[in-house]
């Protein structure tokens, strides 16, 4: 099982590089990433969270549905580019790399995402609600940004103090 890196690991702060090879190694890696996400009851996981600096992430905002349910949807976004953000939302977010912290983060309500699928095919999606928020959260990871960075300065200070205590840093 892939190991999920935790704050304040400096690898989480690096900028990931575009994916160039859409081969069986990539497919295997995407499956491993999804497996790690499900094992920790996450709804999204980005490559840098397991220490590999590739511009990709997996998302499944329907983990409560049974395997095989037609409404179950696992997304794989490779080399994503976000655009056309509209509206505002703030829902409680958590992150497998920032254990124990749940905070509301200000985000766009809707966004468009251009990306490649596991075979390198260009695709586009307009997302809203929790999927939109998950995409923005995971996309931040590719640029070394954590959701706690997007909190107000005061909140961020409190959260960092709590992490320092809980993780015994
Ligand atoms: Co995260």
Short mmCIF file of C-alpha atoms and ligand atoms in Angstrom, two decimals:
data_model
loop_
_atom_site.label_atom_id
_atom_site.label_comp_id
_atom_site.label_asym_id
_atom_site.label_seq_id
_atom_site.Cartn_x
_atom_site.Cartn_y
_atom_site.Cartn_z
CA UNK A 1 0.00 0.00 0.00
CA UNK A 2 1.24 3.48 -0.86
CA UNK A 3 2.15 5.54 2.17
CA UNK A 4 0.43 8.91 2.53
CA UNK A 5 2.78 11.72 3.51
CA UNK A 6 1.71 13.96 6.36
CA UNK A 7 2.16 17.64 7.15
CA UNK A 8 4.80 19.11 7.50
CA UNK A 9 6.61 16.82 5.02
CA UNK A 10 8.37 19.19 2.60
CA UNK A 11 7.54 16.99 -0.39
CA UNK A 12 3.94 18.22 -0.03
CA UNK A 13 5.26 21.71 -0.81
CA UNK A 14 6.82 20.93 -4.17
CA UNK A 15 5.46 21.63 -7.66
CA UNK A 16 4.51 18.49 -9.57
CA UNK A 17 5.52 17.81 -13.17
CA UNK A 18 3.28 16.95 -16.13
CA UNK A 19 2.63 13.29 -16.89
CA UNK A 20 4.10 12.25 -20.26
CA UNK A 21 3.75 8.47 -20.43
CA UNK A 22 0.25 6.99 -20.55
CA UNK A 23 1.32 3.38 -20.20
CA UNK A 24 0.58 0.37 -18.03
CA UNK A 25 2.84 1.73 -15.29
CA UNK A 26 0.59 4.79 -15.08
CA UNK A 27 -2.54 2.63 -14.97
CA UNK A 28 -1.12 0.51 -12.19
CA UNK A 29 -0.10 3.63 -10.31
CA UNK A 30 -3.59 5.16 -10.63
CA UNK A 31 -5.12 1.97 -9.26
CA UNK A 32 -2.70 2.00 -6.33
CA UNK A 33 -3.51 5.63 -5.64
CA UNK A 34 -7.26 4.90 -5.59
CA UNK A 35 -6.67 1.92 -3.32
CA UNK A 36 -4.76 4.10 -0.84
CA UNK A 37 -7.54 6.71 -0.98
CA UNK A 38 -10.29 4.17 -0.27
CA UNK A 39 -8.29 2.50 2.51
CA UNK A 40 -8.21 5.83 4.38
CA UNK A 41 -11.84 6.72 3.56
CA UNK A 42 -10.72 9.72 1.56
CA UNK A 43 -12.68 11.22 -1.35
CA UNK A 44 -9.58 12.46 -3.16
CA UNK A 45 -5.86 11.81 -3.30
CA UNK A 46 -3.17 13.59 -5.30
CA UNK A 47 0.13 12.08 -6.44
CA UNK A 48 2.39 14.32 -4.32
CA UNK A 49 0.57 13.07 -1.21
CA UNK A 50 2.28 9.72 -1.76
CA UNK A 51 5.56 11.39 -2.65
CA UNK A 52 5.43 11.21 -6.45
CA UNK A 53 5.49 14.64 -8.07
CA UNK A 54 3.15 13.99 -10.99
CA UNK A 55 0.29 16.23 -12.03
CA UNK A 56 -2.57 13.85 -11.37
CA UNK A 57 -5.19 13.01 -8.77
CA UNK A 58 -8.07 10.62 -8.19
CA UNK A 59 -11.47 11.54 -6.76
CA UNK A 60 -14.53 9.58 -5.71
CA UNK A 61 -17.17 11.60 -3.89
CA UNK A 62 -19.52 8.60 -3.72
CA UNK A 63 -17.64 6.19 -1.43
CA UNK A 64 -20.85 5.42 0.51
CA UNK A 65 -22.27 3.63 -2.55
CA UNK A 66 -21.64 -0.06 -3.06
CA UNK A 67 -18.95 -1.20 -5.48
CA UNK A 68 -20.73 -1.74 -8.81
CA UNK A 69 -23.48 0.82 -8.12
CA UNK A 70 -24.11 2.67 -11.42
CA UNK A 71 -23.95 6.02 -9.59
CA UNK A 72 -20.52 5.22 -8.25
CA UNK A 73 -17.93 7.28 -10.09
CA UNK A 74 -14.18 7.28 -9.73
CA UNK A 75 -12.49 10.14 -11.54
CA UNK A 76 -8.90 10.25 -12.70
CA UNK A 77 -7.59 13.68 -13.64
CA UNK A 78 -4.19 13.85 -15.34
CA UNK A 79 -2.46 17.12 -16.28
CA UNK A 80 -5.52 19.12 -15.17
CA UNK A 81 -6.08 22.80 -15.96
CA UNK A 82 -8.84 24.65 -14.10
CA UNK A 83 -10.71 27.62 -15.55
CA UNK A 84 -13.96 29.61 -15.58
CA UNK A 85 -14.55 29.52 -11.84
CA UNK A 86 -17.95 30.93 -10.89
CA UNK A 87 -19.79 31.59 -7.65
CA UNK A 88 -18.59 31.03 -4.12
CA UNK A 89 -18.94 28.20 -1.67
CA UNK A 90 -17.39 27.08 1.59
CA UNK A 91 -17.77 23.53 2.86
CA UNK A 92 -15.87 21.63 5.51
CA UNK A 93 -12.70 20.11 4.11
CA UNK A 94 -10.27 17.59 5.44
CA UNK A 95 -7.09 16.13 4.00
CA UNK A 96 -5.41 12.77 4.46
CA UNK A 97 -2.10 14.66 4.71
CA UNK A 98 -3.36 16.97 7.46
CA UNK A 99 -4.83 14.55 10.02
CA UNK A 100 -7.48 15.68 12.48
CA UNK A 101 -8.21 19.07 10.92
CA UNK A 102 -11.63 19.93 9.46
CA UNK A 103 -12.24 23.51 8.37
CA UNK A 104 -14.42 25.43 5.95
CA UNK A 105 -12.50 26.82 2.99
CA UNK A 106 -13.65 29.49 0.56
CA UNK A 107 -13.78 28.08 -3.00
CA UNK A 108 -15.45 28.56 -6.36
CA UNK A 109 -18.87 26.92 -6.53
CA UNK A 110 -18.33 25.85 -10.14
CA UNK A 111 -15.24 25.26 -12.22
CA UNK A 112 -14.25 23.79 -15.56
CA UNK A 113 -11.46 21.29 -15.74
CA UNK A 114 -9.54 20.23 -18.82
CA UNK A 115 -7.52 17.09 -18.30
CA UNK A 116 -6.29 13.85 -19.81
CA UNK A 117 -7.64 10.43 -18.95
CA UNK A 118 -5.45 7.38 -18.28
CA UNK A 119 -5.08 6.80 -22.03
CA UNK A 120 -3.97 10.37 -22.70
CA UNK A 121 -7.26 11.43 -24.24
CA UNK A 122 -8.14 15.11 -23.72
CA UNK A 123 -11.34 15.61 -21.77
CA UNK A 124 -13.33 18.41 -20.22
CA UNK A 125 -15.78 18.58 -17.34
CA UNK A 126 -17.89 21.29 -15.70
CA UNK A 127 -18.15 20.54 -11.98
CA UNK A 128 -20.17 22.00 -9.13
CA UNK A 129 -20.79 21.22 -5.47
CA UNK A 130 -18.59 18.76 -3.65
CA UNK A 131 -16.93 17.50 -6.84
CA UNK A 132 -15.90 21.05 -7.72
CA UNK A 133 -14.48 21.60 -4.22
CA UNK A 134 -12.65 18.26 -4.29
CA UNK A 135 -11.11 19.14 -7.67
CA UNK A 136 -9.90 22.51 -6.39
CA UNK A 137 -8.52 20.92 -3.20
CA UNK A 138 -6.64 18.18 -5.08
CA UNK A 139 -5.42 20.53 -7.81
CA UNK A 140 -3.84 22.71 -5.10
CA UNK A 141 -1.72 19.72 -4.02
CA UNK A 142 -0.06 19.72 -7.46
CA UNK A 143 1.26 23.20 -6.69
CA UNK A 144 2.33 22.45 -3.14
CA UNK A 145 -0.71 24.12 -1.57
CA UNK A 146 -2.60 22.64 1.38
CA UNK A 147 -6.16 23.58 2.33
CA UNK A 148 -4.98 25.06 5.60
CA UNK A 149 -3.01 27.63 3.56
CA UNK A 150 -6.34 29.03 2.39
CA UNK A 151 -7.67 29.76 5.88
CA UNK A 152 -7.65 33.23 7.40
CA UNK A 153 -4.31 34.10 9.08
CA UNK A 154 -5.82 33.73 12.54
CA UNK A 155 -7.42 30.38 11.81
CA UNK A 156 -4.26 29.16 10.15
CA UNK A 157 -2.26 30.05 13.22
CA UNK A 158 -4.66 28.11 15.46
CA UNK A 159 -4.62 25.10 13.15
CA UNK A 160 -0.83 25.06 12.98
CA UNK A 161 -0.63 25.22 16.75
CA UNK A 162 -3.03 22.29 17.00
CA UNK A 163 -1.04 20.26 14.45
CA UNK A 164 2.17 20.97 16.31
CA UNK A 165 0.61 19.63 19.50
CA UNK A 166 -1.22 16.63 17.96
CA UNK A 167 1.65 15.51 15.74
CA UNK A 168 4.21 16.33 18.45
CA UNK A 169 6.33 18.41 16.08
CO1 LIG B 1 -5.65 17.05 0.53
#
